[in-house]
């Protein structure tokens, strides 16, 4: 029920409405440049039979003469019924027939160059009726007709997308729902005032003086639980939770979660995005809760008054905000009952006066709303067209401001009472109308609070097109069967009532009617290949003589899957795998029979793309395929079936063919030094089949003559005294070479080199490099060179080539090469090169230096900087290993240790040494490995720490933020790193880092941060050693 404070407020406002004025806004807005219009609509009947015509008459009026021009569009929802021109202020549309059903018809005038457009709707002439409440205060009726139920001061209401009306039954501490069929139930509240139930069913929860309600697009219900200083939420499952408010009255929480905010909600509205707007009447604000739960203020400065138009809403003074609404563009409207105005806040946050002058009264109908007087405006609603509706507590009327700014009265006579159901809404008496709501059809709902009823003003013109009897239960279309090509689906019809005379079926694939169903039974659909991949639906229509057909479309099944071969192909290969022959692919016995086959041939697994066979089932074996294994992949295809493939076993490798007649090698010419011998054949057609080419290989006494590879040979001294033969090899792609060797010639019928060889070596004498022997320029040209490599004069076994790769075993040795020039008929000539420099290595030395702490040293750890630590006095072990080093050189502390160990002797390639750490601080060790290639250095370190003790920290007794003070510290380790922090009891700030001196002491200046909490009485300055982990602190008093 109404709180005492709210009753007192409304009583005071009623006094103001009687004639007291308040300070209003400035001068009225400038008049529009075009003339406003108004459109009303009437129908020739409210109920007709199917097939009967109906006539709609729209009257378009303005302040000027009768209107000629423009058009009126007649709509029912989003369906355009037609349009007609405006002649002498009237547009008439005759509709010959309409489908059976209910229609909500509106008329929309298009406007002209000097006339504004307008649309019919809730305009004062629409009928009003009661939809809930018996006028007797109390609680009864759940589960029955809402008009027979008792309500107790319904204070507010909301309508969801399905047309369900939610009523705040204030006096019963409940939220009730009037379903579209007129049945009333309770959806929240037990009827006992209090706070309980969060997390459970809303019908088991206690509410305390609920005063407002709203519902979002998803059907979630929001309740203004006024007495609990909360907004409660009921989800689709009926579970209630707290959405905003702590339960404590007051104002707080902006910028944070709404559940942590203090508030006092009067009315609510929700936009399409799910943002909840509410008037925080008790605090004088309009606030919003974003979908993420964050609460902010959009209007009101916290000071009661009337100011701020044209500026930010949060800087404006407002007084007693009550009703609130939001349009599709995101503009928020709210009623200030004490200022007698409607204010508007744009999405950009700018506030303005939308209606009212600030002086109490009820004037201005037909003119601009900003020039009209309002009388304590309260509840609000905004329809989809942007019409703003509000009730006037002072006159018991409901008024409307159209999008063009024109104000009118749409319900109430101005006299309190209860009358008028069935007649025009402006002829009805209302009594203390608190809340308003608009449904998606444009109907206006009123919480006629003191009459304990909910009433509705019809918006669009209602028309019912009746039909012959209809099925009480229509068909329920379903589909059974497996959606696979080759299978059959069957349509189910449900249990329509009364029993149909017949059924008809229309099958669809992806929404397109199937016109080529091969089934003789229309209730069945044979799934053909053309339907593969598509979703199938069926529309079932039932027929009965004298009844209107009833239809239902099934849910889709699918997509239709392709069928699979029951037996796939079996790929085989027949034929001889030899170049020049043809292989054939076998397919096996796939089932069902394929529409077609495809073949892919492979050589060693790579697809063959240049098959010269015109039959894809055959493969001509070309020379390019010689030596390769052949496979074939057979794929079968059938419309509506998934392809099936099989890869054959390989055959091969493909063998080369052989010549049927090879070459006949013959030598012509005189066998003398300087003479020329000629080999035959040279004609490619001398073999069968013809050769692609011939290769010639000459030999003397059976030994190949170097470089002699042509059909002619010029005899040199090298052949002196030897018999010569030639071997002719015929080659053809895909064929095995055919060879023939000629009969030998007579011995070739003989000098020293006039210039012998000059042996030289080029290259770098380094392991991994290759040396190359130089021969000089002997005369005449030798036919052969022989090479013998030596290291320090010792022959190297097997080193008889012109090059020598230097291996690690040759490191430090000097290399020579002996070159021998040979030419048949000539005495061999020999020369030995000068030695190289000693061979050097190619690898830098490797080196590893590690330290270890005995496992018994339980105090081993690491510094905050990651260095290992151990207690001073402990013994550690240093170990090193190296390779490819000529010498090792120690540095740092390690130099003294190893000098004591080895004296002047070389440091060994691997070893270890134990070290006792006698003083605290960092200990670093360095070792270098050196050879002729370079130097490799390894280092390691450890920090020896003292037993932890507290540091001594001395500083000033008092200071203030921003001041610089001196700090003296003793007790750190040898050149130990440290850091200094300042703590004010809440925040710790690091202000300095550094390193102590060799005695572990330091004196530093630090600056006290200006950001510390100045309310703190003392601060703590703390010094921490990174190695020893010692810490000390001093307290300083702030002044």
PDB file of C-alpha atoms in Angstrom, residues 548-733:
ATOM      1  CA  UNK A 548     -11.321 -23.664 -42.610  1.00  0.00           C
ATOM      2  CA  UNK A 549      -8.224 -25.585 -43.562  1.00  0.00           C
ATOM      3  CA  UNK A 550      -5.591 -25.823 -40.837  1.00  0.00           C
ATOM      4  CA  UNK A 551      -1.920 -26.239 -41.603  1.00  0.00           C
ATOM      5  CA  UNK A 552       1.329 -26.835 -39.763  1.00  0.00           C
ATOM      6  CA  UNK A 553       4.928 -26.801 -40.923  1.00  0.00           C
ATOM      7  CA  UNK A 554       7.205 -29.379 -39.388  1.00  0.00           C
ATOM      8  CA  UNK A 555      10.614 -28.723 -37.913  1.00  0.00           C
ATOM      9  CA  UNK A 556      13.346 -29.379 -40.487  1.00  0.00           C
ATOM     10  CA  UNK A 557      15.226 -32.668 -40.657  1.00  0.00           C
ATOM     11  CA  UNK A 558      18.534 -33.038 -42.373  1.00  0.00           C
ATOM     12  CA  UNK A 559      20.536 -31.995 -44.119  1.00  0.00           C
ATOM     13  CA  UNK A 560      19.909 -35.047 -46.305  1.00  0.00           C
ATOM     14  CA  UNK A 561      23.055 -37.140 -46.281  1.00  0.00           C
ATOM     15  CA  UNK A 562      24.471 -38.771 -49.364  1.00  0.00           C
ATOM     16  CA  UNK A 563      24.189 -42.550 -49.528  1.00  0.00           C
ATOM     17  CA  UNK A 564      27.238 -44.756 -49.426  1.00  0.00           C
ATOM     18  CA  UNK A 565      28.215 -47.614 -51.720  1.00  0.00           C
ATOM     19  CA  UNK A 566      27.548 -50.941 -50.083  1.00  0.00           C
ATOM     20  CA  UNK A 567      30.581 -52.299 -51.926  1.00  0.00           C
ATOM     21  CA  UNK A 568      33.302 -49.940 -53.026  1.00  0.00           C
ATOM     22  CA  UNK A 569      35.722 -50.408 -55.931  1.00  0.00           C
ATOM     23  CA  UNK A 570      38.680 -52.802 -55.801  1.00  0.00           C
ATOM     24  CA  UNK A 571      41.548 -51.219 -57.720  1.00  0.00           C
ATOM     25  CA  UNK A 572      43.876 -53.622 -59.564  1.00  0.00           C
ATOM     26  CA  UNK A 573      46.448 -53.310 -62.375  1.00  0.00           C
ATOM     27  CA  UNK A 574      46.988 -55.724 -65.244  1.00  0.00           C
ATOM     28  CA  UNK A 575      49.695 -55.664 -67.924  1.00  0.00           C
ATOM     29  CA  UNK A 576      53.477 -55.923 -68.108  1.00  0.00           C
ATOM     30  CA  UNK A 577      55.305 -53.052 -66.388  1.00  0.00           C
ATOM     31  CA  UNK A 578      57.839 -52.383 -69.130  1.00  0.00           C
ATOM     32  CA  UNK A 579      58.511 -49.176 -71.027  1.00  0.00           C
ATOM     33  CA  UNK A 580      56.467 -49.110 -74.230  1.00  0.00           C
ATOM     34  CA  UNK A 581      53.739 -51.388 -72.844  1.00  0.00           C
ATOM     35  CA  UNK A 582      50.285 -50.429 -71.496  1.00  0.00           C
ATOM     36  CA  UNK A 583      48.793 -51.087 -68.042  1.00  0.00           C
ATOM     37  CA  UNK A 584      45.052 -51.349 -67.412  1.00  0.00           C
ATOM     38  CA  UNK A 585      43.062 -50.518 -64.236  1.00  0.00           C
ATOM     39  CA  UNK A 586      40.572 -53.008 -62.832  1.00  0.00           C
ATOM     40  CA  UNK A 587      37.597 -51.708 -60.772  1.00  0.00           C
ATOM     41  CA  UNK A 588      36.197 -54.755 -59.000  1.00  0.00           C
ATOM     42  CA  UNK A 589      32.426 -55.075 -58.544  1.00  0.00           C
ATOM     43  CA  UNK A 590      31.109 -51.968 -56.712  1.00  0.00           C
ATOM     44  CA  UNK A 591      27.462 -51.867 -55.647  1.00  0.00           C
ATOM     45  CA  UNK A 592      25.169 -50.240 -56.488  1.00  0.00           C
ATOM     46  CA  UNK A 593      26.301 -49.765 -60.053  1.00  0.00           C
ATOM     47  CA  UNK A 594      28.229 -46.446 -60.401  1.00  0.00           C
ATOM     48  CA  UNK A 595      27.241 -43.754 -62.862  1.00  0.00           C
ATOM     49  CA  UNK A 596      30.893 -43.242 -63.756  1.00  0.00           C
ATOM     50  CA  UNK A 597      34.472 -44.013 -62.821  1.00  0.00           C
ATOM     51  CA  UNK A 598      37.561 -41.843 -62.535  1.00  0.00           C
ATOM     52  CA  UNK A 599      41.170 -42.941 -62.466  1.00  0.00           C
ATOM     53  CA  UNK A 600      44.305 -41.327 -61.118  1.00  0.00           C
ATOM     54  CA  UNK A 601      47.622 -43.013 -61.965  1.00  0.00           C
ATOM     55  CA  UNK A 602      50.669 -42.560 -59.744  1.00  0.00           C
ATOM     56  CA  UNK A 603      54.394 -43.199 -60.209  1.00  0.00           C
ATOM     57  CA  UNK A 604      56.218 -43.644 -56.903  1.00  0.00           C
ATOM     58  CA  UNK A 605      53.211 -41.931 -55.261  1.00  0.00           C
ATOM     59  CA  UNK A 606      53.291 -38.841 -57.515  1.00  0.00           C
ATOM     60  CA  UNK A 607      50.311 -38.271 -59.814  1.00  0.00           C
ATOM     61  CA  UNK A 608      51.027 -38.853 -63.513  1.00  0.00           C
ATOM     62  CA  UNK A 609      49.625 -35.858 -65.397  1.00  0.00           C
ATOM     63  CA  UNK A 610      50.917 -36.608 -68.929  1.00  0.00           C
ATOM     64  CA  UNK A 611      49.353 -40.005 -69.677  1.00  0.00           C
ATOM     65  CA  UNK A 612      49.343 -40.330 -73.480  1.00  0.00           C
ATOM     66  CA  UNK A 613      46.514 -42.880 -73.458  1.00  0.00           C
ATOM     67  CA  UNK A 614      43.130 -41.593 -74.618  1.00  0.00           C
ATOM     68  CA  UNK A 615      41.546 -44.153 -72.287  1.00  0.00           C
ATOM     69  CA  UNK A 616      41.908 -42.960 -68.657  1.00  0.00           C
ATOM     70  CA  UNK A 617      41.572 -46.582 -67.558  1.00  0.00           C
ATOM     71  CA  UNK A 618      44.851 -47.326 -69.380  1.00  0.00           C
ATOM     72  CA  UNK A 619      48.388 -46.036 -68.829  1.00  0.00           C
ATOM     73  CA  UNK A 620      51.026 -45.964 -71.591  1.00  0.00           C
ATOM     74  CA  UNK A 621      54.403 -46.633 -69.999  1.00  0.00           C
ATOM     75  CA  UNK A 622      56.781 -43.960 -71.239  1.00  0.00           C
ATOM     76  CA  UNK A 623      60.546 -43.866 -70.687  1.00  0.00           C
ATOM     77  CA  UNK A 624      60.039 -41.291 -67.899  1.00  0.00           C
ATOM     78  CA  UNK A 625      58.329 -44.014 -65.857  1.00  0.00           C
ATOM     79  CA  UNK A 626      61.260 -46.442 -65.982  1.00  0.00           C
ATOM     80  CA  UNK A 627      62.324 -47.615 -62.524  1.00  0.00           C
ATOM     81  CA  UNK A 628      59.147 -46.397 -60.804  1.00  0.00           C
ATOM     82  CA  UNK A 629      56.344 -48.290 -59.044  1.00  0.00           C
ATOM     83  CA  UNK A 630      52.895 -47.730 -60.560  1.00  0.00           C
ATOM     84  CA  UNK A 631      49.597 -47.505 -58.636  1.00  0.00           C
ATOM     85  CA  UNK A 632      46.105 -46.433 -59.658  1.00  0.00           C
ATOM     86  CA  UNK A 633      43.314 -44.904 -57.567  1.00  0.00           C
ATOM     87  CA  UNK A 634      39.848 -45.864 -58.789  1.00  0.00           C
ATOM     88  CA  UNK A 635      36.919 -43.665 -57.694  1.00  0.00           C
ATOM     89  CA  UNK A 636      33.274 -44.526 -58.335  1.00  0.00           C
ATOM     90  CA  UNK A 637      30.590 -41.883 -58.691  1.00  0.00           C
ATOM     91  CA  UNK A 638      26.815 -42.074 -58.433  1.00  0.00           C
ATOM     92  CA  UNK A 639      24.409 -39.187 -58.127  1.00  0.00           C
ATOM     93  CA  UNK A 640      23.408 -38.761 -54.464  1.00  0.00           C
ATOM     94  CA  UNK A 641      26.154 -41.058 -53.244  1.00  0.00           C
ATOM     95  CA  UNK A 642      29.407 -40.268 -51.522  1.00  0.00           C
ATOM     96  CA  UNK A 643      32.291 -41.118 -53.814  1.00  0.00           C
ATOM     97  CA  UNK A 644      34.168 -44.312 -52.899  1.00  0.00           C
ATOM     98  CA  UNK A 645      37.824 -44.817 -53.766  1.00  0.00           C
ATOM     99  CA  UNK A 646      40.448 -47.548 -53.609  1.00  0.00           C
ATOM    100  CA  UNK A 647      44.185 -47.485 -54.261  1.00  0.00           C
ATOM    101  CA  UNK A 648      45.692 -50.513 -55.967  1.00  0.00           C
ATOM    102  CA  UNK A 649      48.760 -52.418 -54.855  1.00  0.00           C
ATOM    103  CA  UNK A 650      51.871 -51.174 -56.694  1.00  0.00           C
ATOM    104  CA  UNK A 651      53.277 -52.951 -59.755  1.00  0.00           C
ATOM    105  CA  UNK A 652      56.842 -52.493 -60.954  1.00  0.00           C
ATOM    106  CA  UNK A 653      59.270 -51.025 -60.900  1.00  0.00           C
ATOM    107  CA  UNK A 654      58.771 -50.365 -64.622  1.00  0.00           C
ATOM    108  CA  UNK A 655      61.551 -52.167 -66.514  1.00  0.00           C
ATOM    109  CA  UNK A 656      63.548 -50.651 -69.351  1.00  0.00           C
ATOM    110  CA  UNK A 657      63.221 -52.149 -72.864  1.00  0.00           C
ATOM    111  CA  UNK A 658      66.151 -53.690 -74.797  1.00  0.00           C
ATOM    112  CA  UNK A 659      67.545 -53.018 -78.276  1.00  0.00           C
ATOM    113  CA  UNK A 660      66.826 -55.764 -80.764  1.00  0.00           C
ATOM    114  CA  UNK A 661      69.913 -54.805 -82.790  1.00  0.00           C
ATOM    115  CA  UNK A 662      72.824 -53.026 -81.075  1.00  0.00           C
ATOM    116  CA  UNK A 663      75.796 -51.071 -82.505  1.00  0.00           C
ATOM    117  CA  UNK A 664      78.709 -52.744 -84.400  1.00  0.00           C
ATOM    118  CA  UNK A 665      81.912 -50.978 -83.250  1.00  0.00           C
ATOM    119  CA  UNK A 666      84.636 -50.574 -85.958  1.00  0.00           C
ATOM    120  CA  UNK A 667      87.825 -48.428 -86.009  1.00  0.00           C
ATOM    121  CA  UNK A 668      89.055 -46.860 -89.237  1.00  0.00           C
ATOM    122  CA  UNK A 669      92.343 -44.955 -89.661  1.00  0.00           C
ATOM    123  CA  UNK A 670      96.124 -45.453 -89.252  1.00  0.00           C
ATOM    124  CA  UNK A 671      97.439 -46.350 -85.760  1.00  0.00           C
ATOM    125  CA  UNK A 672     100.331 -43.896 -85.511  1.00  0.00           C
ATOM    126  CA  UNK A 673     101.117 -41.125 -82.968  1.00  0.00           C
ATOM    127  CA  UNK A 674      99.476 -37.939 -84.245  1.00  0.00           C
ATOM    128  CA  UNK A 675      97.140 -39.892 -86.465  1.00  0.00           C
ATOM    129  CA  UNK A 676      93.353 -39.880 -86.136  1.00  0.00           C
ATOM    130  CA  UNK A 677      91.202 -42.943 -85.577  1.00  0.00           C
ATOM    131  CA  UNK A 678      87.500 -42.883 -86.534  1.00  0.00           C
ATOM    132  CA  UNK A 679      84.866 -44.994 -84.755  1.00  0.00           C
ATOM    133  CA  UNK A 680      81.653 -46.231 -86.366  1.00  0.00           C
ATOM    134  CA  UNK A 681      78.702 -46.312 -86.240  1.00  0.00           C
ATOM    135  CA  UNK A 682      77.691 -42.645 -86.034  1.00  0.00           C
ATOM    136  CA  UNK A 683      74.319 -43.075 -87.779  1.00  0.00           C
ATOM    137  CA  UNK A 684      71.548 -43.286 -85.127  1.00  0.00           C
ATOM    138  CA  UNK A 685      69.509 -45.536 -87.348  1.00  0.00           C
ATOM    139  CA  UNK A 686      72.193 -48.224 -87.247  1.00  0.00           C
ATOM    140  CA  UNK A 687      70.424 -49.820 -84.275  1.00  0.00           C
ATOM    141  CA  UNK A 688      66.926 -51.211 -83.834  1.00  0.00           C
ATOM    142  CA  UNK A 689      65.139 -49.213 -82.625  1.00  0.00           C
ATOM    143  CA  UNK A 690      67.067 -46.065 -83.481  1.00  0.00           C
ATOM    144  CA  UNK A 691      69.343 -44.804 -80.749  1.00  0.00           C
ATOM    145  CA  UNK A 692      68.856 -41.375 -79.171  1.00  0.00           C
ATOM    146  CA  UNK A 693      72.640 -41.012 -78.971  1.00  0.00           C
ATOM    147  CA  UNK A 694      75.973 -42.854 -78.974  1.00  0.00           C
ATOM    148  CA  UNK A 695      78.703 -42.728 -76.357  1.00  0.00           C
ATOM    149  CA  UNK A 696      82.330 -43.550 -77.278  1.00  0.00           C
ATOM    150  CA  UNK A 697      85.006 -44.817 -74.913  1.00  0.00           C
ATOM    151  CA  UNK A 698      88.560 -45.287 -76.235  1.00  0.00           C
ATOM    152  CA  UNK A 699      91.116 -47.553 -74.540  1.00  0.00           C
ATOM    153  CA  UNK A 700      94.821 -48.253 -75.024  1.00  0.00           C
ATOM    154  CA  UNK A 701      95.922 -51.755 -74.080  1.00  0.00           C
ATOM    155  CA  UNK A 702      92.559 -52.101 -72.416  1.00  0.00           C
ATOM    156  CA  UNK A 703      92.904 -48.886 -70.350  1.00  0.00           C
ATOM    157  CA  UNK A 704      90.513 -46.028 -70.926  1.00  0.00           C
ATOM    158  CA  UNK A 705      92.051 -43.030 -72.614  1.00  0.00           C
ATOM    159  CA  UNK A 706      91.267 -39.952 -70.528  1.00  0.00           C
ATOM    160  CA  UNK A 707      89.083 -37.451 -72.354  1.00  0.00           C
ATOM    161  CA  UNK A 708      88.571 -39.697 -75.356  1.00  0.00           C
ATOM    162  CA  UNK A 709      84.782 -39.733 -75.638  1.00  0.00           C
ATOM    163  CA  UNK A 710      84.062 -38.706 -79.197  1.00  0.00           C
ATOM    164  CA  UNK A 711      83.772 -40.646 -82.433  1.00  0.00           C
ATOM    165  CA  UNK A 712      87.389 -39.680 -83.300  1.00  0.00           C
ATOM    166  CA  UNK A 713      90.691 -40.027 -81.424  1.00  0.00           C
ATOM    167  CA  UNK A 714      93.921 -38.178 -82.160  1.00  0.00           C
ATOM    168  CA  UNK A 715      96.709 -40.467 -81.033  1.00  0.00           C
ATOM    169  CA  UNK A 716      99.318 -38.991 -78.746  1.00  0.00           C
ATOM    170  CA  UNK A 717     102.547 -40.240 -77.243  1.00  0.00           C
ATOM    171  CA  UNK A 718     100.487 -41.850 -74.502  1.00  0.00           C
ATOM    172  CA  UNK A 719      99.298 -44.500 -76.891  1.00  0.00           C
ATOM    173  CA  UNK A 720     102.803 -45.246 -78.130  1.00  0.00           C
ATOM    174  CA  UNK A 721     103.293 -48.995 -78.374  1.00  0.00           C
ATOM    175  CA  UNK A 722      99.738 -49.806 -77.274  1.00  0.00           C
ATOM    176  CA  UNK A 723      96.793 -51.299 -79.078  1.00  0.00           C
ATOM    177  CA  UNK A 724      93.655 -49.172 -79.205  1.00  0.00           C
ATOM    178  CA  UNK A 725      89.988 -50.198 -78.957  1.00  0.00           C
ATOM    179  CA  UNK A 726      86.759 -48.223 -78.939  1.00  0.00           C
ATOM    180  CA  UNK A 727      83.562 -49.140 -77.104  1.00  0.00           C
ATOM    181  CA  UNK A 728      80.359 -47.742 -78.654  1.00  0.00           C
ATOM    182  CA  UNK A 729      77.284 -47.492 -76.399  1.00  0.00           C
ATOM    183  CA  UNK A 730      73.831 -46.867 -77.886  1.00  0.00           C
ATOM    184  CA  UNK A 731      71.362 -45.079 -75.553  1.00  0.00           C
ATOM    185  CA  UNK A 732      67.610 -44.541 -75.829  1.00  0.00           C
ATOM    186  CA  UNK A 733      65.212 -43.298 -73.122  1.00  0.00           C
TER     187      UNK A 733
END
